[in-house]
Amino acid sequence: MTNVAQAFVPGHITGFFTSNPDPDPTKAGSRGGGLALTEGVTVTARPAEEPRAVLNGDPVEMEAVDRVLDALEAPAEIRGVTDLPLGSGFGVSGGMALGAALSVNEAFDRRLSVNELVTIAHGAEVQAGTGLGDVVAQARGGVPIRLEPGGPQDNDLDEIPARRRIEYHVLGELETPEVLGGDTDALTEAGKQALSTVVGEPTLETFMRASRRFSRESGLLTEEVRRVIEDVTEAGGTAAMAMLGQTVFALDDGLSAAGYDPEVAAIHPGGATLEPAPDP
Amino acid sequence: MTNVAQAFVPGHITGFFTSNPDPDPTKAGSRGGGLALTEGVTVTARPAEEPRAVLNGDPVEMEAVDRVLDALEAPAEIRGVTDLPLGSGFGVSGGMALGAALSVNEAFDRRLSVNELVTIAHGAEVQAGTGLGDVVAQARGGVPIRLEPGGPQDNDLDEIPARRRIEYHVLGELETPEVLGGDTDALTEAGKQALSTVVGEPTLETFMRASRRFSRESGLLTEEVRRVIEDVTEAGGTAAMAMLGQTVFALDDGLSAAGYDPEVAAIHPGGATLEPAPDP
């Protein structure tokens, strides 16, 4: 048994979502739709004197990771490495939480199932207030459609069958806890309508259209993001806003064709997974 | 929109299973556990004068594929390429059915969701009598544990978190329809016990032990397979029988260490997926 284990968690862009609070954090969460990305977070776990988290070499305070380590009773050091920007709607905190759960289970021989580990990571994210649906979406991969809120015991997932190049362009950060802590009624109503549209026609094009409409109707669309989306549309492409971030994502070469210099990734076909153990 | 689309479906080794008939083929199926393999079936779909299936260059008669094309109202040519052996417990027919559903949906712009496509392929396999649980397991990937029978609307999956080298050695074929058509009470009882064991401790080692016990208690273990499994055990490894085939699979280098010359693969981390379109 090795004492070091590694997991990869794809990034996740949310196109639209609802907010569904519940006193039980494993039942709380959101409905919605998003894209798992080939860019993600690589997480290693190893025994340590006391629990700590490191992201791209710097010590970080991540409540969701602390909660995962607490639930698994593991004084581990969690090291995450990612090229994704933080606080811009890519699910980095969900990736750290889920990656910690998978790698700690392996390194500390906790013998839990994937559903149990996803439930722990999802509940930790919800309690930390840093995400509602990223973890279950990142566990699934592809283009996950979250039909019901909550962890694996309660939610119900479907998926749009698609593999495509995805471009993204980050304008700035949005504070997730701030948005989720406010009045979310309009947001949830807009999210339900978007979900209904995508369930009726589960294609990427419909997903993008529903996401654009959600960003307007939820009131989350910023002026700066709106202008970039319009540029892409005028150049013949299709783009939308990543929730929750000041980030625009586009299918194929939508942003490049509009003259931007975007980051390039693709839809990641699978979900979070253990990786072969790294050198200790 | 391209007229040619391609999908990859991982192979699937079943370790243990139950048989759960139902008049509705989307509810019929099996509980059980298995391993998705990095070796699989690559399937392309393209429009044709009339429906036909080709496997490794040879025309084949596959009722499950015919049923998928019928359900999707698509006169497609389905071409499968695989290094996996047929009729030896690797889910090649399930792979052809699921690969056909995914690739036809894309090539013919049918706009169905992944759950809908998996349901069609699962029902087609069950009606053809060639499989009970491969399709849903191949859609999931990893080390899927099927807690309930049926397609995605009815079943309930969990997964053992694991990535490992897998070796396999094929001794001969077993006829799936023949086994599944007979008295399956003892088999189903043994399958339930194996499932309960693995749910209690979801590790690969427990999965292998439960699979070995299932092969004995179900009456499916052949003398030839038993001898190979013993050879692996004596060499310090862990092996079991692939259902339904005269096939032995082992963790890590179990078969090589026992002096066999096995095929080598690994656990496939994700499920079936579209691939970038091939050259027409």
XYZ file of C-alpha atoms in Angstrom:
560
model
C 0.000 0.000 0.000
C 1.475 3.316 -1.046
C 1.037 6.298 1.256
C 0.755 8.789 -1.586
C -2.152 8.821 -4.021
C -3.153 11.067 -6.898
C -6.436 11.991 -8.543
C -7.466 14.119 -11.513
C -10.666 16.151 -11.454
C -11.814 17.891 -14.651
C -12.662 21.560 -14.464
C -16.345 22.421 -14.789
C -18.051 25.401 -16.388
C -21.650 25.922 -15.258
C -23.957 27.365 -17.917
C -27.113 27.639 -15.789
C -28.283 26.482 -12.374
C -30.885 26.662 -9.637
C -30.256 27.080 -5.905
C -31.887 24.398 -3.733
C -31.107 24.834 -0.040
C -31.724 21.959 2.386
C -30.785 21.496 6.039
C -29.000 18.277 4.970
C -25.927 19.331 2.924
C -25.944 16.009 1.031
C -29.460 16.843 -0.229
C -28.853 20.567 -0.802
C -27.365 21.737 -4.078
C -28.587 22.719 -7.498
C -30.088 21.594 -10.749
C -28.294 22.787 -13.860
C -26.061 22.136 -16.825
C -22.372 22.541 -17.585
C -19.259 21.330 -19.368
C -16.443 19.236 -17.879
C -13.068 20.414 -19.208
C -9.870 18.591 -20.141
C -8.113 21.225 -18.034
C -8.601 20.334 -14.388
C -7.008 19.902 -10.988
C -4.426 17.213 -10.233
C -4.526 16.456 -6.510
C -2.145 14.389 -4.379
C -2.672 13.279 -0.794
C 0.006 12.177 1.651
C 0.178 11.761 5.436
C 1.161 14.931 7.321
C 1.570 16.110 10.902
C -1.630 18.092 10.510
C -4.145 18.715 7.702
C -3.098 21.328 5.161
C -3.872 22.367 1.591
C -1.461 23.689 -1.020
C -2.500 25.009 -4.433
C 0.092 25.573 -7.148
C 2.784 25.595 -4.455
C 1.129 28.089 -2.109
C -0.544 27.207 1.195
C -4.284 27.922 0.911
C -7.246 28.004 3.253
C -10.028 25.900 1.687
C -12.864 25.054 4.020
C -14.253 22.361 1.678
C -10.912 20.509 1.777
C -10.712 20.838 5.574
C -14.166 19.327 5.846
C -13.258 16.398 3.576
C -10.154 15.630 5.647
C -12.222 15.887 8.799
C -14.884 13.494 7.456
C -12.222 10.967 6.409
C -10.326 11.445 9.703
C -7.134 11.938 7.734
C -4.366 14.366 8.743
C -3.253 14.686 5.118
C -1.375 17.220 3.059
C -3.420 17.934 -0.074
C -1.472 19.403 -2.986
C -3.378 20.679 -5.989
C -1.909 21.737 -9.316
C -4.006 23.471 -11.954
C -3.776 25.836 -14.913
C -7.358 26.969 -14.322
C -7.970 30.398 -12.780
C -9.452 30.572 -9.271
C -12.799 32.244 -8.545
C -13.721 32.471 -12.215
C -16.254 29.672 -12.542
C -14.108 26.610 -13.283
C -14.833 24.479 -10.228
C -11.306 24.618 -8.776
C -12.570 24.441 -5.195
C -14.890 21.543 -6.068
C -11.943 19.885 -7.797
C -9.781 20.256 -4.709
C -12.531 18.803 -2.483
C -13.316 15.855 -4.753
C -9.648 15.213 -5.541
C -8.904 15.213 -1.811
C -11.669 12.679 -1.165
C -10.489 10.291 -3.907
C -6.771 10.534 -3.137
C -7.144 10.378 0.669
C -9.400 7.311 0.367
C -6.600 5.590 -1.557
C -3.614 6.844 0.441
C -5.239 6.149 3.811
C -7.009 2.941 2.723
C -10.442 4.226 3.795
C -12.322 1.679 1.605
C -15.212 3.932 0.616
C -17.084 3.785 -2.692
C -17.084 6.526 -5.320
C -20.645 7.551 -4.386
C -19.648 7.857 -0.738
C -16.611 9.975 -1.610
C -18.589 12.227 -3.944
C -21.229 12.662 -1.236
C -18.559 13.757 1.266
C -16.991 16.225 -1.182
C -20.371 17.596 -2.304
C -21.552 18.108 1.276
C -18.252 19.815 2.152
C -18.590 22.249 -0.776
C -22.176 23.077 0.126
C -21.310 23.655 3.789
C -18.335 25.814 2.836
C -20.651 27.836 0.587
C -18.256 27.609 -2.365
C -20.370 25.528 -4.735
C -23.681 23.754 -5.265
C -23.277 21.403 -8.191
C -19.680 21.362 -9.402
C -18.668 18.249 -7.458
C -21.351 15.926 -8.819
C -20.802 17.319 -12.322
C -17.022 16.822 -12.042
C -17.589 13.253 -10.855
C -19.593 12.575 -14.014
C -17.646 14.407 -16.747
C -18.830 15.149 -20.288
C -21.707 17.632 -20.500
C -23.624 16.762 -17.333
C -27.235 17.806 -16.860
C -28.206 17.814 -13.176
C -31.898 16.949 -13.077
C -32.156 16.915 -9.279
C -30.071 18.626 -6.591
C -27.946 16.866 -3.985
C -25.279 14.180 -3.811
C -25.256 10.865 -5.675
C -27.969 9.312 -3.468
C -30.444 12.035 -4.369
C -29.531 13.669 -7.622
C -30.298 12.315 -11.028
C -27.943 13.037 -13.925
C -28.247 12.925 -17.665
C -25.718 14.087 -20.233
C -25.534 15.730 -23.641
C -23.455 13.422 -25.878
C -20.752 15.746 -27.235
C -16.998 16.198 -27.669
C -15.899 19.644 -28.795
C -13.123 22.173 -28.565
C -13.912 24.812 -25.928
C -12.308 28.241 -25.645
C -12.510 30.526 -22.614
C -11.568 34.066 -21.721
C -11.432 35.338 -18.132
C -12.316 38.976 -17.410
C -12.298 38.812 -13.605
C -13.680 37.137 -10.498
C -17.160 36.854 -8.982
C -17.595 35.930 -5.320
C -19.579 32.677 -5.179
C -20.634 32.939 -1.506
C -21.882 36.499 -2.093
C -24.120 35.561 -5.009
C -25.444 32.374 -3.421
C -26.100 34.132 -0.116
C -28.439 36.718 -1.675
C -31.977 36.389 -3.044
C -31.871 33.514 -5.531
C -35.545 33.276 -6.560
C -35.152 34.891 -9.997
C -31.993 32.895 -10.589
C -33.715 29.616 -9.701
C -36.727 30.395 -11.903
C -34.416 31.169 -14.845
C -32.418 28.002 -14.103
C -35.533 25.837 -14.183
C -36.528 27.228 -17.567
C -33.055 26.648 -18.996
C -33.056 23.072 -17.696
C -36.439 22.414 -19.255
C -35.211 23.761 -22.613
C -32.098 21.558 -22.576
C -33.963 18.429 -21.467
C -36.313 18.975 -24.409
C -33.424 19.138 -26.883
C -30.151 17.872 -25.401
C -27.659 19.348 -27.873
C -24.681 21.648 -27.257
C -26.192 24.411 -29.358
C -29.374 24.403 -27.262
C -27.251 24.301 -24.092
C -25.398 27.458 -25.185
C -28.607 29.280 -26.087
C -30.242 28.317 -22.762
C -27.108 29.423 -20.876
C -27.067 32.839 -22.562
C -30.721 33.364 -21.732
C -30.107 32.252 -18.121
C -27.311 34.780 -17.676
C -29.662 37.593 -18.738
C -32.747 36.476 -16.805
C -30.833 35.675 -13.610
C -29.379 39.172 -13.562
C -25.847 37.766 -13.358
C -24.741 38.914 -16.826
C -22.289 41.792 -16.555
C -21.877 44.460 -19.179
C -18.289 43.422 -19.894
C -19.213 39.760 -20.399
C -22.186 40.715 -22.576
C -19.909 42.623 -24.944
C -17.545 39.680 -25.418
C -20.453 37.297 -26.073
C -21.781 39.708 -28.695
C -18.369 39.895 -30.361
C -18.341 36.105 -30.678
C -21.884 36.072 -32.037
C -21.029 38.725 -34.623
C -18.049 36.663 -35.763
C -20.443 33.747 -36.361
C -19.653 31.800 -33.188
C -21.537 30.812 -30.068
C -20.562 31.823 -26.515
C -22.006 32.124 -23.009
C -21.061 33.200 -19.484
C -19.467 30.748 -17.012
C -21.270 30.689 -13.643
C -20.012 32.082 -11.324
C -17.207 34.037 -12.909
C -16.537 36.993 -15.142
C -15.705 34.423 -17.801
C -16.862 33.830 -21.371
C -16.675 30.369 -22.958
C -17.234 29.493 -26.594
C -17.624 26.422 -28.765
C -14.900 25.553 -31.278
C -12.816 28.637 -32.170
C -15.526 31.161 -31.321
C -13.333 33.502 -29.262
C -10.269 33.269 -31.521
C -12.406 34.027 -34.567
C -13.667 37.158 -32.784
C -10.094 38.344 -32.251
C -9.555 37.273 -28.645
C -6.584 35.280 -27.357
C -8.426 32.614 -25.347
C -7.332 29.577 -23.387
C -8.126 26.371 -25.278
C -9.473 23.113 -23.851
C -12.037 20.485 -24.818
C -14.965 18.665 -23.264
C -13.540 15.988 -20.954
C -15.187 12.669 -21.756
C -15.044 11.123 -18.250
C -15.303 12.232 -14.655
C -12.873 12.512 -11.764
C -10.551 9.551 -11.404
C -7.616 8.165 -9.492
C -4.333 8.320 -11.345
C -1.333 6.031 -11.114
C 0.527 6.898 -7.882
C 3.158 9.661 -8.227
C 6.740 9.422 -7.015
C 6.659 10.013 -3.238
C -22.836 18.574 -39.569
C -20.731 15.615 -40.522
C -22.429 12.439 -41.742
C -19.877 10.173 -40.119
C -19.471 9.876 -36.369
C -17.306 7.729 -34.123
C -17.605 6.461 -30.552
C -15.399 4.450 -28.222
C -16.887 1.944 -25.790
C -14.609 0.336 -23.187
C -14.653 -3.445 -22.898
C -16.282 -4.823 -19.754
C -15.435 -7.899 -17.698
C -18.245 -9.037 -15.404
C -17.114 -10.603 -12.131
C -20.547 -11.527 -10.745
C -24.164 -10.859 -11.611
C -27.816 -11.652 -11.035
C -30.482 -12.278 -13.669
C -33.573 -10.063 -13.331
C -36.120 -10.655 -16.077
C -38.883 -8.141 -16.698
C -41.462 -7.839 -19.498
C -40.086 -4.312 -20.118
C -36.576 -4.696 -21.585
C -35.532 -1.285 -20.231
C -36.290 -2.536 -16.697
C -34.911 -6.065 -17.171
C -31.220 -6.699 -16.645
C -28.925 -7.603 -13.801
C -27.236 -6.437 -10.648
C -23.525 -7.103 -10.451
C -19.968 -5.874 -10.591
C -17.253 -5.656 -13.231
C -14.283 -3.828 -14.688
C -14.275 -1.450 -17.674
C -11.156 -1.976 -19.794
C -8.915 0.379 -21.746
C -9.286 -2.127 -24.599
C -12.694 -1.626 -26.180
C -14.685 -1.228 -29.365
C -14.324 1.762 -31.693
C -17.552 2.191 -33.633
C -18.318 4.412 -36.615
C -21.725 5.131 -38.122
C -22.435 6.466 -41.597
C -25.530 6.577 -43.828
C -26.037 3.466 -45.981
C -28.572 2.053 -48.422
C -29.716 -0.346 -45.737
C -28.672 -1.121 -42.146
C -25.609 -3.317 -41.794
C -22.965 -4.181 -39.220
C -19.289 -4.906 -39.853
C -16.858 -6.088 -37.165
C -13.113 -6.005 -37.817
C -13.837 -5.846 -41.559
C -16.295 -8.747 -41.718
C -20.078 -8.400 -42.130
C -21.774 -9.672 -38.957
C -25.311 -10.395 -37.839
C -25.863 -8.621 -34.489
C -29.472 -8.422 -33.401
C -28.710 -5.788 -30.723
C -27.247 -3.454 -33.379
C -30.194 -4.061 -35.706
C -32.559 -3.139 -32.885
C -30.649 0.084 -32.109
C -30.769 1.159 -35.774
C -34.447 0.320 -35.862
C -35.180 2.384 -32.739
C -33.247 5.359 -34.135
C -34.844 4.910 -37.583
C -31.398 5.078 -39.142
C -30.330 3.029 -42.181
C -26.694 3.186 -41.069
C -23.589 1.159 -41.671
C -22.028 0.394 -38.293
C -18.327 -0.536 -38.384
C -16.702 -1.852 -35.208
C -12.992 -2.387 -34.656
C -11.707 -4.202 -31.578
C -8.793 -6.244 -30.300
C -11.055 -7.946 -27.765
C -12.119 -11.545 -28.411
C -15.793 -12.262 -29.188
C -17.968 -14.451 -26.971
C -15.418 -14.523 -24.188
C -16.972 -12.136 -21.689
C -15.660 -8.733 -22.781
C -18.889 -7.004 -23.734
C -18.133 -6.709 -27.457
C -21.807 -7.016 -28.417
C -22.803 -4.460 -25.778
C -20.023 -2.231 -27.085
C -21.325 -2.496 -30.643
C -24.891 -1.692 -29.513
C -23.908 1.284 -27.345
C -21.341 2.537 -29.863
C -24.004 2.350 -32.581
C -26.453 4.369 -30.461
C -23.905 7.129 -29.690
C -22.475 7.388 -33.197
C -25.815 7.194 -35.015
C -27.284 9.896 -32.758
C -24.435 12.159 -33.827
C -24.251 11.227 -37.518
C -28.019 11.392 -38.013
C -28.592 14.386 -35.688
C -31.147 12.505 -33.562
C -30.745 14.874 -30.581
C -31.188 12.295 -27.833
C -29.518 12.432 -24.417
C -26.931 9.947 -23.160
C -29.491 8.306 -20.844
C -31.896 7.860 -23.742
C -29.182 6.316 -25.931
C -28.002 3.984 -23.164
C -31.605 2.923 -22.563
C -32.044 2.054 -26.248
C -28.791 0.060 -26.362
C -29.506 -1.715 -23.063
C -33.011 -2.692 -24.156
C -31.671 -3.923 -27.496
C -29.058 -6.149 -25.765
C -31.645 -7.589 -23.387
C -34.099 -8.316 -26.202
C -31.356 -9.902 -28.302
C -30.456 -12.099 -25.303
C -26.758 -11.237 -25.590
C -26.290 -9.322 -22.331
C -27.944 -8.040 -19.176
C -25.651 -5.431 -17.678
C -22.695 -4.736 -19.965
C -24.214 -1.681 -21.628
C -24.933 0.307 -18.455
C -21.528 -0.687 -17.053
C -19.779 0.361 -20.276
C -21.610 3.688 -20.194
C -20.194 4.308 -16.693
C -16.614 3.016 -16.930
C -14.224 2.390 -14.024
C -15.242 -0.472 -11.737
C -19.027 -0.159 -11.873
C -21.238 -1.773 -9.247
C -24.783 -2.242 -10.515
C -27.037 -1.954 -7.468
C -30.303 -2.269 -9.387
C -31.138 -3.865 -12.756
C -32.362 -2.017 -15.826
C -31.469 1.011 -17.908
C -30.437 4.441 -16.600
C -33.981 5.374 -15.476
C -34.176 2.387 -13.152
C -30.726 1.210 -12.210
C -28.554 2.680 -9.563
C -24.780 2.557 -9.930
C -21.886 2.928 -7.579
C -18.199 2.379 -8.318
C -15.044 1.093 -6.668
C -12.420 3.860 -6.926
C -9.468 2.103 -8.593
C -6.978 2.269 -11.483
C -4.946 -0.883 -12.016
C -3.210 -2.965 -14.642
C -5.414 -5.896 -15.680
C -4.230 -9.057 -17.432
C -6.490 -11.567 -19.146
C -6.157 -14.991 -20.725
C -8.848 -16.517 -22.950
C -9.375 -20.284 -22.923
C -12.506 -20.435 -25.076
C -16.087 -19.257 -25.531
C -19.281 -19.634 -23.501
C -22.657 -19.082 -25.132
C -24.374 -16.208 -23.314
C -27.921 -16.912 -24.558
C -27.579 -20.564 -23.498
C -26.567 -19.742 -19.915
C -29.065 -16.926 -19.470
C -31.877 -19.016 -20.943
C -31.482 -21.813 -18.342
C -32.349 -21.927 -14.623
C -30.669 -18.887 -13.087
C -31.869 -19.147 -9.458
C -28.575 -20.396 -7.990
C -26.662 -17.878 -10.077
C -28.839 -14.987 -8.906
C -28.566 -16.040 -5.258
C -24.757 -16.209 -5.554
C -24.754 -12.850 -7.369
C -26.734 -11.179 -4.576
C -24.283 -12.429 -1.964
C -21.299 -11.219 -3.981
C -22.920 -7.797 -4.420
C -23.595 -7.530 -0.696
C -19.956 -8.400 0.061
C -18.611 -5.749 -2.344
C -21.028 -3.048 -1.175
C -19.814 -3.709 2.375
C -16.178 -3.218 1.370
C -15.783 -1.580 -2.052
C -12.161 -2.463 -2.836
C -10.690 -4.301 -5.818
C -9.368 -7.102 -3.620
C -12.834 -7.750 -2.180
C -14.289 -7.580 -5.699
C -11.890 -10.314 -6.866
C -12.637 -12.540 -3.860
C -16.393 -12.100 -4.312
C -16.068 -12.843 -8.047
C -14.147 -16.083 -7.400
C -16.754 -17.233 -4.917
C -19.544 -16.326 -7.354
C -17.990 -18.431 -10.105
C -17.973 -21.482 -7.806
C -21.414 -20.996 -6.283
C -23.121 -20.178 -9.571
C -21.839 -23.422 -11.079
C -20.286 -21.500 -13.971
C -16.648 -22.170 -13.030
C -15.083 -24.652 -15.440
C -12.281 -27.031 -14.512
C -9.894 -25.397 -16.972
C -10.541 -21.873 -15.641
C -10.245 -23.098 -12.041
C -6.760 -24.445 -12.730
C -5.518 -21.136 -14.174
C -6.932 -19.169 -11.229
C -5.127 -21.551 -8.864
C -1.867 -21.076 -10.752
C -2.172 -17.311 -10.276
C -2.995 -17.702 -6.585
C 0.004 -19.989 -6.057
C 2.245 -17.388 -7.702
C 0.968 -14.838 -5.162
C -1.507 -13.060 -7.448
C -5.254 -12.619 -7.564
C -7.484 -13.773 -10.438
C -11.111 -14.578 -11.243
C -13.332 -15.768 -14.109
C -14.868 -13.324 -16.605
C -18.630 -13.814 -17.004
C -19.629 -15.178 -19.451
C -16.501 -16.551 -21.036
C -13.835 -19.180 -20.549
C -11.607 -16.300 -19.548
C -9.379 -15.591 -16.546
C -8.511 -12.024 -15.525
C -5.954 -10.969 -12.944
C -4.859 -7.808 -11.163
C -1.426 -6.332 -11.920
C 0.920 -8.970 -13.379
C -0.867 -11.951 -11.822
C -1.015 -14.081 -14.982
C 2.491 -13.192 -16.224
C 3.945 -14.016 -12.805
C 2.271 -17.429 -13.022
C 3.978 -18.125 -16.358
C 1.136 -17.272 -18.744
C 1.400 -14.972 -21.753
C -1.684 -12.783 -21.155
C -3.153 -9.781 -22.901
C -2.531 -6.593 -20.934
C -4.952 -3.708 -20.353
C -5.966 -1.433 -17.479
C -9.119 -0.224 -15.814
C -10.667 2.440 -18.057
C -11.423 5.542 -16.008
C -14.437 6.782 -17.961
C -17.377 5.350 -19.845
C -18.401 5.199 -23.495
C -17.884 8.460 -25.368
C -18.078 10.117 -28.736
C -14.714 10.638 -30.409
C -13.612 13.336 -32.822
C -15.128 12.508 -36.227
C -12.996 10.208 -38.425
C -12.043 10.916 -42.028
C -15.109 10.037 -44.142
